[in-house]
Structure formats: C-alpha cells, structure tokens
Tab-separated table of C-alpha atoms in Angstrom:
chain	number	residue	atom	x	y	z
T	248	UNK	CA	17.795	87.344	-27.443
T	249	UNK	CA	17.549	84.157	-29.240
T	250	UNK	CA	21.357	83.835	-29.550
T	251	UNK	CA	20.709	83.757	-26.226
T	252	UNK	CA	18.250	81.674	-25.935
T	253	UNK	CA	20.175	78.693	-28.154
T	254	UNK	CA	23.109	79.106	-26.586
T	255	UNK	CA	22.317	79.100	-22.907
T	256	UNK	CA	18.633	77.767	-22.717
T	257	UNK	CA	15.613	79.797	-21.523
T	258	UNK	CA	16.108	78.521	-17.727
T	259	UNK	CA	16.950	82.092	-16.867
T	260	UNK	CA	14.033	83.556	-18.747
T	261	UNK	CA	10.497	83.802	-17.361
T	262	UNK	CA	7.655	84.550	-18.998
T	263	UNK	CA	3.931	85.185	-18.113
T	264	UNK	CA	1.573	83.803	-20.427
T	265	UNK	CA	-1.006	87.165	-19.719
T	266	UNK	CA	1.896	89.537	-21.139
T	267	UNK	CA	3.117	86.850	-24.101
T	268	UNK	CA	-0.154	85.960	-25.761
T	269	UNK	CA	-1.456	87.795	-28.590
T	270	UNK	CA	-4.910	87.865	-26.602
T	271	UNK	CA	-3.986	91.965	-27.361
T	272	UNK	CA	-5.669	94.570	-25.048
T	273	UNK	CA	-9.558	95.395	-24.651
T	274	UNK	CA	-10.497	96.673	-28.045
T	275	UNK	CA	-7.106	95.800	-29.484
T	276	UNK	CA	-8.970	93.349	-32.123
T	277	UNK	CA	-7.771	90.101	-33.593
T	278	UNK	CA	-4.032	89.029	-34.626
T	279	UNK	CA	-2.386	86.362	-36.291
T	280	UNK	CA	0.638	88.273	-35.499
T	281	UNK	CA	3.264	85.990	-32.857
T	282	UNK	CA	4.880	88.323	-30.165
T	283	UNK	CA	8.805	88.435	-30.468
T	284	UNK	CA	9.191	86.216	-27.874
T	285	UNK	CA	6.764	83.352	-29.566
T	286	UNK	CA	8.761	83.692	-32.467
T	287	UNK	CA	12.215	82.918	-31.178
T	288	UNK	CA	10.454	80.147	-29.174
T	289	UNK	CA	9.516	78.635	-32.344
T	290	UNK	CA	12.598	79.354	-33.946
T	291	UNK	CA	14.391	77.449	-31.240
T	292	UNK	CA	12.175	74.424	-31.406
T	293	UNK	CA	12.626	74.272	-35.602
T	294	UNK	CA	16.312	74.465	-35.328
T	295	UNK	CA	16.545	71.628	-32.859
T	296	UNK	CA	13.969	69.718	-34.641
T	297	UNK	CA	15.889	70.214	-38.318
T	298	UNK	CA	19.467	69.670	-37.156
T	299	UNK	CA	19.284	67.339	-33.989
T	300	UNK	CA	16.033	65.204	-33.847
T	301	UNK	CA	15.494	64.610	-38.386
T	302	UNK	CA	18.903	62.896	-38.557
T	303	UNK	CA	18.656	60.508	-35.729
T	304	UNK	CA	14.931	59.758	-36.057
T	305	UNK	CA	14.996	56.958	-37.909
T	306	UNK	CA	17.627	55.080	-36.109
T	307	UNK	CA	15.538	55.634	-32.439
T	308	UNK	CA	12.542	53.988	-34.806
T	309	UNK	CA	14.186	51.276	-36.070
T	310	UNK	CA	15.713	50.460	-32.644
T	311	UNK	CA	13.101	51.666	-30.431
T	312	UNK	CA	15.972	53.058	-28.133
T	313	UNK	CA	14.586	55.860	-25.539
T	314	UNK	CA	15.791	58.716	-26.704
T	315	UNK	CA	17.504	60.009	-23.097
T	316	UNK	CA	20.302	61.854	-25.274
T	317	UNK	CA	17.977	64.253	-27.411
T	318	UNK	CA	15.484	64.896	-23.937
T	319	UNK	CA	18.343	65.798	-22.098
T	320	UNK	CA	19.196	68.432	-24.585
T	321	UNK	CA	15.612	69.455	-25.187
T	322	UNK	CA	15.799	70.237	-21.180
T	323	UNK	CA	18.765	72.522	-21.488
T	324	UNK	CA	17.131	74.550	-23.884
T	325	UNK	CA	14.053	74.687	-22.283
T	326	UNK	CA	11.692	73.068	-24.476
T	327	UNK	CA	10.596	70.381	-21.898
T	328	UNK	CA	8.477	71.523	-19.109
T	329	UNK	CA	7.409	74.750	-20.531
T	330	UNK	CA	3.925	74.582	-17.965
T	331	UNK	CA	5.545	74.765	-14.460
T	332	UNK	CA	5.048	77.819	-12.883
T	333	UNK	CA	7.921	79.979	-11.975
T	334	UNK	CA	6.872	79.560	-8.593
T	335	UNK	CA	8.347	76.373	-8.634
T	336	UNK	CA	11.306	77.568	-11.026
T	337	UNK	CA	9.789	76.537	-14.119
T	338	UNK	CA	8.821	78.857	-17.092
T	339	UNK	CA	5.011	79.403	-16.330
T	340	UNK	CA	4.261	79.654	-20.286
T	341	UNK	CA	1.053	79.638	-21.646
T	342	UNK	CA	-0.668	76.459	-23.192
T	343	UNK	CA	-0.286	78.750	-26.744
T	344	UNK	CA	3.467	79.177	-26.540
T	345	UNK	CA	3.804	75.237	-25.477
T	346	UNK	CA	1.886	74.285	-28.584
T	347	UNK	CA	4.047	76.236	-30.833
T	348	UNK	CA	7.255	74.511	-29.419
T	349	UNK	CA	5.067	71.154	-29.716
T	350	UNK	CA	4.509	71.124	-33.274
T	351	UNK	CA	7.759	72.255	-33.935
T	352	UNK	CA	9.099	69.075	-31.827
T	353	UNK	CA	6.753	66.803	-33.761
T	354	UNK	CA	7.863	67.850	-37.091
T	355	UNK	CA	11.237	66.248	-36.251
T	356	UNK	CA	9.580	62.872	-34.831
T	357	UNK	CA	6.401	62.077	-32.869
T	358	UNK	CA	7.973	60.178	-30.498
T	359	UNK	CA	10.595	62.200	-29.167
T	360	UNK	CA	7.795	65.050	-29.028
T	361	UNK	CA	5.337	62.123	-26.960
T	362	UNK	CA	7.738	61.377	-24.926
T	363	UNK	CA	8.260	64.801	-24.366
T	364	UNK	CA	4.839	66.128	-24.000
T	365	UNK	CA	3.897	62.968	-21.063
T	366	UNK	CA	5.734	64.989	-19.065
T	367	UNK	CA	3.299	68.014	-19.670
T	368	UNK	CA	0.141	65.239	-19.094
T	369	UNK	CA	2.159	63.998	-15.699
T	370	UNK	CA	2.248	67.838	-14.591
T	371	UNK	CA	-0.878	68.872	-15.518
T	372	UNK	CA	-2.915	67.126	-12.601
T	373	UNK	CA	-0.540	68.806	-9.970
T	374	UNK	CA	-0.670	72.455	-11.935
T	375	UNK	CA	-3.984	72.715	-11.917
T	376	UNK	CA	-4.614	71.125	-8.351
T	377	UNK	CA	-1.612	70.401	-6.200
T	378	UNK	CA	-1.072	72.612	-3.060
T	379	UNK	CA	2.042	74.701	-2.631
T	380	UNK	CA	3.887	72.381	-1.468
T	381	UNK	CA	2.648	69.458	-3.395
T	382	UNK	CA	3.896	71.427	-6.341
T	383	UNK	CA	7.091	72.723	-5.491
T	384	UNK	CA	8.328	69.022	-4.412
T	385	UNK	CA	7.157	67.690	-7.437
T	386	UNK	CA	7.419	70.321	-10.191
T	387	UNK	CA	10.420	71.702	-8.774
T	388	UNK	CA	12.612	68.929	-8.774
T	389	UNK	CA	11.919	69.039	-12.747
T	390	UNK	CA	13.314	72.116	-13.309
T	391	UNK	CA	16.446	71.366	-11.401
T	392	UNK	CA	17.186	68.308	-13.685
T	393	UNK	CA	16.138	66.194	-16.908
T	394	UNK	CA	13.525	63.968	-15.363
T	395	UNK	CA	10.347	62.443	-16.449
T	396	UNK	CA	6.941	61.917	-14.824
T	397	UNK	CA	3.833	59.984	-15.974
T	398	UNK	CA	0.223	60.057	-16.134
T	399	UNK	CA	-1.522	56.630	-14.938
T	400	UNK	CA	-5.095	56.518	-15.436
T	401	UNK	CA	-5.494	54.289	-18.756
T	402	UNK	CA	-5.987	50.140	-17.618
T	403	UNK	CA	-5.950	46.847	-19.189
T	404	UNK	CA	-10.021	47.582	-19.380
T	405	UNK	CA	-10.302	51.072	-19.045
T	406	UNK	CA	-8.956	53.343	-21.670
T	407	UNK	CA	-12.022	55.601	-22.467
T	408	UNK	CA	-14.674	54.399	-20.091
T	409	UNK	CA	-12.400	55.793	-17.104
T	410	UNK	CA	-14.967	55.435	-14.892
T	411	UNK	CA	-13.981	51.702	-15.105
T	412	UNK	CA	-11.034	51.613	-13.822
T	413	UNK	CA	-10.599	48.590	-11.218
T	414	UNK	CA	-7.065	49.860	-9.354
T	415	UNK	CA	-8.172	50.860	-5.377
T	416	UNK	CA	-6.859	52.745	-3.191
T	417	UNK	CA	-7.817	51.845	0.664
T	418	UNK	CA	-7.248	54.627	3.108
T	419	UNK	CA	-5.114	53.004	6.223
T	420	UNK	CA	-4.515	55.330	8.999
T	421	UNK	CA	-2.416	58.113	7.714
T	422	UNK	CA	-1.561	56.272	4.203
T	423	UNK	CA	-3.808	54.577	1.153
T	424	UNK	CA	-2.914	51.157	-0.152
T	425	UNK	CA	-2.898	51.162	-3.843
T	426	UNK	CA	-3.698	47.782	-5.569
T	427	UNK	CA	-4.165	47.389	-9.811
T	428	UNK	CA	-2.773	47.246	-12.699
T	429	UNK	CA	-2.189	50.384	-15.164
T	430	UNK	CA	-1.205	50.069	-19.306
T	431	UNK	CA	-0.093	51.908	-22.019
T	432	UNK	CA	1.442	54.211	-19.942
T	433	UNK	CA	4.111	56.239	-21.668
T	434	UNK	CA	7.119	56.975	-19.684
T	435	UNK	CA	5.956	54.185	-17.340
T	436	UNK	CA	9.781	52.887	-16.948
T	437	UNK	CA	11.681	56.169	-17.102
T	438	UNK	CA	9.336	57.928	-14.811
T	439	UNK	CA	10.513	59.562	-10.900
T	440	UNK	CA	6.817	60.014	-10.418
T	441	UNK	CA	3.264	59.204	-11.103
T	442	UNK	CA	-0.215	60.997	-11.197
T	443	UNK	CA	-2.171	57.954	-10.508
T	444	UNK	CA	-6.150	57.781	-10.429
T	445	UNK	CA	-7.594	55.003	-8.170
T	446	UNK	CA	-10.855	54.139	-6.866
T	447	UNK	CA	-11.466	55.125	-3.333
T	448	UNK	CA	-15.355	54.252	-2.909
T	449	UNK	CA	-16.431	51.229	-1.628
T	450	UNK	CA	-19.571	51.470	-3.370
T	451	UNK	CA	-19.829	50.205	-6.502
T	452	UNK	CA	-22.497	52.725	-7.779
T	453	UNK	CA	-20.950	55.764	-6.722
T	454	UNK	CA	-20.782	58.185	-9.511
T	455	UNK	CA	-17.355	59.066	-11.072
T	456	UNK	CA	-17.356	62.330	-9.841
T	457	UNK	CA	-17.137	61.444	-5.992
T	458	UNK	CA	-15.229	57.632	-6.699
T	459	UNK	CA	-12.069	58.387	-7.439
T	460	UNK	CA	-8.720	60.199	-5.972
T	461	UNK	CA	-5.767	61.304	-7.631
T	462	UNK	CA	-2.720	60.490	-6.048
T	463	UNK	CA	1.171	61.459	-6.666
T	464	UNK	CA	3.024	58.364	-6.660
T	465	UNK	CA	6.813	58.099	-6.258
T	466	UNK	CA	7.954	55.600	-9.041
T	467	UNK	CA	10.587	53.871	-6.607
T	468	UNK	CA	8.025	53.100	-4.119
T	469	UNK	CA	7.590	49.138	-2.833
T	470	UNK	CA	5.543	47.662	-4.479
T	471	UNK	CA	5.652	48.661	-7.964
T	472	UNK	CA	6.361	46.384	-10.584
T	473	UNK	CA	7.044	47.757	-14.182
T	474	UNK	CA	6.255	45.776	-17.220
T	475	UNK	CA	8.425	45.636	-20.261
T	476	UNK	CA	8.451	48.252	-22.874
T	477	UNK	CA	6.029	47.260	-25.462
T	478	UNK	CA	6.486	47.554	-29.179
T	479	UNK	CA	4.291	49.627	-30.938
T	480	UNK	CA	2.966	50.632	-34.633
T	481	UNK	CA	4.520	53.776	-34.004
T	482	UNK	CA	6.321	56.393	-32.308
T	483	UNK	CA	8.801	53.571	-31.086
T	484	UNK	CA	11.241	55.078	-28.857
T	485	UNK	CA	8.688	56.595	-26.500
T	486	UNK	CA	8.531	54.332	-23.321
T	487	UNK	CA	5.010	52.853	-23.304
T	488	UNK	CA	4.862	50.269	-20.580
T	489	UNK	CA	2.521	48.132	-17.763
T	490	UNK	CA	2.505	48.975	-14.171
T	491	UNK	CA	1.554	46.619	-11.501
T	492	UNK	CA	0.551	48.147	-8.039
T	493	UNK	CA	0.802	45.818	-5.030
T	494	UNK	CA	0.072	47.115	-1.943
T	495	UNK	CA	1.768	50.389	-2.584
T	496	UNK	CA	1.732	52.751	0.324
T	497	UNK	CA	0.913	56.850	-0.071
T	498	UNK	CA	0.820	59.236	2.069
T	499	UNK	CA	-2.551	61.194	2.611
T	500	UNK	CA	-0.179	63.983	1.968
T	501	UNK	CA	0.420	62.779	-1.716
T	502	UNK	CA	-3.265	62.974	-1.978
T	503	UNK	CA	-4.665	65.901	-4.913
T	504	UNK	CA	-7.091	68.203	-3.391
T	505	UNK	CA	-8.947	65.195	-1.182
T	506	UNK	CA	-10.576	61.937	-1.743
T	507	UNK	CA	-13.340	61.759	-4.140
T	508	UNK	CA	-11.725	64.825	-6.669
T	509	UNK	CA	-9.660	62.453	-8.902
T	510	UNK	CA	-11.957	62.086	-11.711
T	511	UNK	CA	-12.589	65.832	-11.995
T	512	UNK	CA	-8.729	66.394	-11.958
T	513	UNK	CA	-8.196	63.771	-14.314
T	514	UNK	CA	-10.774	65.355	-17.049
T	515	UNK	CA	-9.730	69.261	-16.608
T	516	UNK	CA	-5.862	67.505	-17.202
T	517	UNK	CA	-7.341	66.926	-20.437
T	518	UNK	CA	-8.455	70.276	-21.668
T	519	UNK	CA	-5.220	71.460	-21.141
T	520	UNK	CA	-3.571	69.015	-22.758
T	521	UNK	CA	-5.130	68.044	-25.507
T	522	UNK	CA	-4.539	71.367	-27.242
T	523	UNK	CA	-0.645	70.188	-27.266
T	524	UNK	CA	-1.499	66.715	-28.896
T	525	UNK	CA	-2.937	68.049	-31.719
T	526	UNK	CA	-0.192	70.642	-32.202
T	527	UNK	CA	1.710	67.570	-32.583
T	528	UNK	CA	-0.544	65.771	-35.083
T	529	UNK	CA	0.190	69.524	-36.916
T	530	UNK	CA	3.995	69.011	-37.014
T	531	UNK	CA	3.600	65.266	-38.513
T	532	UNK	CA	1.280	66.643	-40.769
T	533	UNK	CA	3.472	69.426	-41.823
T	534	UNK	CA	6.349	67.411	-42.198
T	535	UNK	CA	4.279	65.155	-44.516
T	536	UNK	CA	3.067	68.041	-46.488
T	537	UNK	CA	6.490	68.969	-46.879
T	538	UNK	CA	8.357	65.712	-47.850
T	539	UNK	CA	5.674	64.755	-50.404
T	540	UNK	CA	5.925	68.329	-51.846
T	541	UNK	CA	10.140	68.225	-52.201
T	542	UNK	CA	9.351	64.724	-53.493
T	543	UNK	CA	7.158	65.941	-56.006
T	544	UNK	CA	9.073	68.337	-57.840
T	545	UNK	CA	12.283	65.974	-57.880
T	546	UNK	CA	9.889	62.808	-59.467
T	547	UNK	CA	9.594	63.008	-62.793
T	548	UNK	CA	7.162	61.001	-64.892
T	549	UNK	CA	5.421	61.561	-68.488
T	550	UNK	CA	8.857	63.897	-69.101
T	551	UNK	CA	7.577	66.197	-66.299
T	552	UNK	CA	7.929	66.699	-62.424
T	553	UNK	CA	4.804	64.993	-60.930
T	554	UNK	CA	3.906	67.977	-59.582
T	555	UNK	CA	3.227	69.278	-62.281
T	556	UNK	CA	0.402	66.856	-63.075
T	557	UNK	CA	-2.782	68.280	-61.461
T	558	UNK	CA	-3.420	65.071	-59.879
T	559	UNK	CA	-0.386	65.445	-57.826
T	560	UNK	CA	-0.693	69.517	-57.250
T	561	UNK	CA	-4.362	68.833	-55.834
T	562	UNK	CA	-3.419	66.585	-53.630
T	563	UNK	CA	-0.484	68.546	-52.144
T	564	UNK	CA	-3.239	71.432	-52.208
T	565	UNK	CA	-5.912	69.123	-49.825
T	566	UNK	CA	-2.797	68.498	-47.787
T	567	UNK	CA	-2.016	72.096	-46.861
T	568	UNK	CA	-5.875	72.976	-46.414
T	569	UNK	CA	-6.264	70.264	-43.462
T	570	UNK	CA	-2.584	71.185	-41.910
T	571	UNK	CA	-3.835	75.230	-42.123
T	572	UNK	CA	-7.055	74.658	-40.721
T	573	UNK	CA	-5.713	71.909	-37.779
T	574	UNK	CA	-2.891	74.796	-36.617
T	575	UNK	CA	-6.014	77.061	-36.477
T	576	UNK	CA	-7.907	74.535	-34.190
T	577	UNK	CA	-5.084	74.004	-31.904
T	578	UNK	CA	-4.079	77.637	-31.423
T	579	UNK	CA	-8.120	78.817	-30.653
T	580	UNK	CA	-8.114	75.768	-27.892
T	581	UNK	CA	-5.071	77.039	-26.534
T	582	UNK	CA	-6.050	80.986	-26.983
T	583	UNK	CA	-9.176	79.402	-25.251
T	584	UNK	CA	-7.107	78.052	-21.987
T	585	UNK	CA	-4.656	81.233	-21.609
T	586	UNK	CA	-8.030	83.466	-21.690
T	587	UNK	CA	-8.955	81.835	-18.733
T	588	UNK	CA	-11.964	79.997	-20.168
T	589	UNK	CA	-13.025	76.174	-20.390
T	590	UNK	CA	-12.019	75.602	-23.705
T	591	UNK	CA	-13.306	71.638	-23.672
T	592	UNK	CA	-14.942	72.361	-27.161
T	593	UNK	CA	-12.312	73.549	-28.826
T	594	UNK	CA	-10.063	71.321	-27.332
T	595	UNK	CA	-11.908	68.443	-28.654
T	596	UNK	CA	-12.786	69.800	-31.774
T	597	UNK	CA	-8.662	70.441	-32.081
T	598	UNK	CA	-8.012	67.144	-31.032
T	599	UNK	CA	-10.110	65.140	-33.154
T	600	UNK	CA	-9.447	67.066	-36.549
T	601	UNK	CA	-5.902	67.095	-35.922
T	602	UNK	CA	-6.009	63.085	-35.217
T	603	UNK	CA	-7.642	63.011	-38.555
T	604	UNK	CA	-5.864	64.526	-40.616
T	605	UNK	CA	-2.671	63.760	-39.663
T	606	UNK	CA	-3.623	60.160	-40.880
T	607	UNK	CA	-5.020	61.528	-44.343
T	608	UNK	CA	-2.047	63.806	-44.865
T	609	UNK	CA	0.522	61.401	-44.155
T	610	UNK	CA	-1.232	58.556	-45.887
T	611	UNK	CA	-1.498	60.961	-48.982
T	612	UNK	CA	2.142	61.631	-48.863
T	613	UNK	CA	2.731	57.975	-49.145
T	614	UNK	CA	0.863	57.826	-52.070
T	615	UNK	CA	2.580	60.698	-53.593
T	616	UNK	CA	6.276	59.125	-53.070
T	617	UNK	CA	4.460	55.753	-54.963
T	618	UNK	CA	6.464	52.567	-54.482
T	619	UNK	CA	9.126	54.494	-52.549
T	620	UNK	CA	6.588	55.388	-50.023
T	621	UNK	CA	6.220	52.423	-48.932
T	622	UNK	CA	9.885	51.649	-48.234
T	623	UNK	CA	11.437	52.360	-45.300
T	624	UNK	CA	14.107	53.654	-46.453
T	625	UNK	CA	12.150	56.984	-47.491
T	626	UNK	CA	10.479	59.441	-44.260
T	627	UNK	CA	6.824	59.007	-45.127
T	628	UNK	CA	5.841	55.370	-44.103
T	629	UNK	CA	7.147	55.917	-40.406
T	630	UNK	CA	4.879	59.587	-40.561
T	631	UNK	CA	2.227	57.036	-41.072
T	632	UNK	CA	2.833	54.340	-38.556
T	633	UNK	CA	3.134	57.363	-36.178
T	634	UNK	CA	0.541	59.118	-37.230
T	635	UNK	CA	-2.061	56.378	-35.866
T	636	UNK	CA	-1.736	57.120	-32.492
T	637	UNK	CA	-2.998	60.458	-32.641
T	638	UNK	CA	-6.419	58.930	-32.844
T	639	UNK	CA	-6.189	56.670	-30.172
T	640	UNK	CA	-4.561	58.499	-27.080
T	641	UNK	CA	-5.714	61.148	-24.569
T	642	UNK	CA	-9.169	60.404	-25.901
T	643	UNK	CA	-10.164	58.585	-29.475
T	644	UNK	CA	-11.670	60.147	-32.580
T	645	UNK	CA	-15.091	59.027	-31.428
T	646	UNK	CA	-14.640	60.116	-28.052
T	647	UNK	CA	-14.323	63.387	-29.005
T	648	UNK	CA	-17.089	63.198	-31.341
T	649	UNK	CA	-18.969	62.329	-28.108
T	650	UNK	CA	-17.574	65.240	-26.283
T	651	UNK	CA	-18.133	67.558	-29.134
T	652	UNK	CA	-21.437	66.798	-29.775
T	653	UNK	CA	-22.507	67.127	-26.101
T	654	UNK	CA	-20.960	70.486	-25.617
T	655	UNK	CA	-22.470	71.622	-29.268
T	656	UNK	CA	-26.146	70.597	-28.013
T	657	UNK	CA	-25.846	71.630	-24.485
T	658	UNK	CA	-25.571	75.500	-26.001
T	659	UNK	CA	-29.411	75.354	-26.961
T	660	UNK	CA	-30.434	73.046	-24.081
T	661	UNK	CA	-29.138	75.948	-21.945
C-alpha cells in the first residue's frame, strides 16, 4: 500500500480517525504500537522530508523564496490538508496521524512544515464550526488543488491579549464592513482565503466571549491591501506578511456560526492545533539530536571522537530525553482530541515543552559542532534561528504557562 501511496498520493484513500488511532477497544489497554496505516504515513512524510525538502532547505533560507515547488508536491502526496473531512473530499484524519506527518515535515525544515501547517490553522475555524456548505466551498476547493488559506487574528497590538484586537466589522444590511489592520500573518500573500476575527460589539466592555465574529474572507476581495513579506530570524521562506482591511465587504453568509461566536472559535482552533506545532518543534529537535550526534562521532579531538568524551555523550543523552518526552506530549494532546475530549491541558503542556526544548536541543547541537556551529555553512545554526519561533506563535511560552496553570488549579477548585 505504500508503493501506492508514494507513487500516486493518498487522494484516493480515506481514512477515519475512530478506526486509525491506536485509542484500541474498551479494555484493549495501552499501546505505543502505530497501526499499519500510521506507519506508511510516516514513512511517506520521512522520505519526502530526507530526499526532497534536506537538500533544498538551505537555499529557500538563504533566499527566503516561498517554497510553491515543494507544497505543490507535498499536495500530491497528500501530506497537506490531512484535517478536511471526506465530506468535503479531503482525508478526514485524525489530529494523531497529522502530527506524525508534521514532525516528519519539520525534520526536513520548519518552514516548509509552517507554511504547511497555516493551512491546517486556516481550516481549523471552518472544521470545527462552518455549516455544510460553508465547508464544502471552502475546504473543498482545497482538495481539488494546491492552495493556501490563512488564519488572521494576530494585530500590530494584539498577539496574545486577543481580546484587543481593534479590526471591526459593522453589519450593513445583508453584508459586514471590515476595517483594521492584521500582522504576522503567515501565508498572508499566498492565501485564496482568510479566517478573520473582528470586533462586532459596539460596546467597548463587552466581554470577549460575545465581542467578536469570525468571518471567512476571500483574499481577492476590494479592499484588501497586503503588506510585503517580512524577513524573519527564522523559518524564512514561509510567507509572513501585513494585511490592511479597508472597507472590505462580507457576506452574512461568510459569517461562522453567528455574530458574537468568534472568540470561542478562535480559542477551540487552538486546541486542535497546537498539538501539530509542537510535533513540529519535535522534528527540529530530532533533526538537531541527530546532526550533533553524526557530528560527534566524525570530530575528533584529544586522539578520540568527541563523543566519546562524556561531556559530549551527556549532552547528546539530555538531548534525546527532552525530544522523547516532547513526542510523548504531543501524541497524548492529540490522543486527547481524536478521543473526543478537550484536550486544552495537554495541548498546552505539549506546546510549551516542545517550544522549549526545541531551543535547548538545537542550541546544544550548536555547541556540540563548536566553531562550525556557528557557520552557516553547517545545518545547526539555521535549526536555531528556526527554532525561536516555536515559542512565540499560536500562543508564547508564558501563555501557556498561564493556560496550564489555570486548567491545573481549576481541577481542585472544582
């Protein structure tokens, strides 16, 4: 089946997350044990990784090109879009099978697998609350070609206090007029579509839960005026970008659920998606792990292999505890999601320990490769630029910490 798979792409496949998952029958117990089907998934996202994203990572980097040619192929094979229901002629895996894929992705370079995996955060707001229709217009026209949507919440002054967010949308007749500004929004230019939360109260004191709408925004729409790609730390070719909104018009239709859910939608987006981003924090870890450890028994110092020296085999040792344990976190948040349950707990905890040690790993890897490390001519110091990130989008380290904490003491307030 994997032949199969590789040489045709899985658009002829489906697959039901209830019948994939290792969640095992009542009584059945617990496995670490991948079903067939996982497996070749995986298999197919390493191969791709190893032999088409590695060799032309560092060019895309260095150039900060958008990397159209390798998304186009990840779409034939079916690694792109893996959440759309097969309602809408999409896959319908589960959020474990998509992390799998992810980390694989992000092993070859975080910012083909961001790009990527914006696509997933664009979705996610019509998955989990677009009407039939709402979702076969939108979803389906992803399955039918290699296109990209975007997820437009984060503004010039509201990144993790989203209930600041300034952009309004005023209801007029059968349309809303959307005015603001939205930033660091990845895919911004390459995007057909946008989830886009806006600020429907007039009152100022309205909580968040009631202020705010989520709309689906078509990208080509009058009115919308996209900023230039900015240049970033790392993860270069992904398309991170400003978006001006003046007086763009939306249908009511285009509306998610009705006015006053948008906050709500925005948030459960996020505990489905944040299992995925630290999947990927996994792969750049791994790929860390694994470049410092090839490094180390090539290096020779003292008339040994520097792995050999304990300081050198203890750190490699740290780095494999933290990428272990992180692949643990992400697969019980995304066990957590395909079980049916709110998994915001784990998904934080995942998130944030990921984040963290994605940094740690791939600054330790620098330090293994010495001098070299720091050169870009060797793998590690672009791990580390990219690595950043991961502690900074779809919710920062401490905004997790927030999150975690609150869910953690809210068990014996309850």
């Amino acid at each position: 089946m994997l032949q199969t798979i590789t040489g045709h792409g899985w658009r002829s496949h489906s697959s039901k997350p209830a019948q994939n998952l290792h969640i095992g029958k009542p009584g059945a117990g617990f496995s670490f044990e991948l079903t067939d089907e996982q497996k070749e998934f995986q298999a197919t996202a390493r191969k791709f990784a190893v032999e088409e994203i590695i060799p032309v990572a560092a060019q895309y980097d260095k150039t900060g090109e958008y990397p159209l040619p390798l998304i186009k192929r990840a779409w034939e094979l079916g690694l792109m879009n893996s959440h759309i229901p097969e309602s809408c002629g999409g896959l319908g895996l589960g959020s474990f099978e998509a992390c799998l894929i992810t980390e694989e992705l992000a092993y070859g370079c975080t910012g083909v697998q961001t790009a990527i995996e914006a696509n997933s955060l664009g979705q996610m707001p019509v998955i989990i609350a677009g009407n039939e229709h709402q979702q076969k217009k939108y979803l389906g026209r992803m399955t039918e070609e290699p296109m990209m949507c975007a997820y437009c919440v984060t503004e010039p002054g509201a990144g993790s206090d989203v209930a600041g967010i300034k952009t309004k949308a005023e209801k007029k007749g059968d349309e809303y007029v959307i005015n603001g500004q939205k930033m660091w929004i990845t895919n911004g230019g390459k995007a057909n579509w946008y989830f886009l939360l806006a600020r429907t109260s007039p009152d100022p004191k309205a909580p968040a839960s009631k202020a705010f709408t989520g709309f689906i925004v078509e990208a080509d729409s009058p009115g919308i005026q996209i900023g230039r790609k900015e240049m970033n730390m790392g993860q270069r070719c992904s398309d991170t970008r400003g978006i001006v909104f003046e007086d763009v018009r939306v249908p009511k239709e285009n509306v998610l659920i009705a006015e006053g859910a948008g906050f709500k939608i925005a948030m459960g987006a996020f505990d489905k998606t944040r299992p995925p981003v630290a999947a990927g924090a996994v792969g750049l870890a791994k790929r860390a792990l694994d470049e410092a450890t090839r490094y180390a028994l090539e290096r020779k110092t003292f008339g040994k292999p520097i792995v050999e020296h304990q300081a050198v085999s203890f750190l490699l040792a740290e780095m494999a505890m933290k990428v272990e344990l992180a692949r643990l976190a992400y697969q019980r948040a995304a066990w957590e999601v395909d079980a049916g349950r709110r998994n915001t707990y784990y998904a934080s905890i995942a998130k944030a320990f990921a984040g963290d040690i994605a940094n740690q790993v791939a600054t330790d890897a620098v330090q293994i490769f010495g001098g070299n490390g720091f050169n870009t001519e060797y793998p590690v110091e672009k791990l580390m630029r990219d690595a950043k990130i991961y502690q900074i989008y779809e919710g920062t380290a401490q905004i997790q910490r927030m999150i975690i904490a609150r869910e953690h003491v809210g068990k014996f307030k309850a």
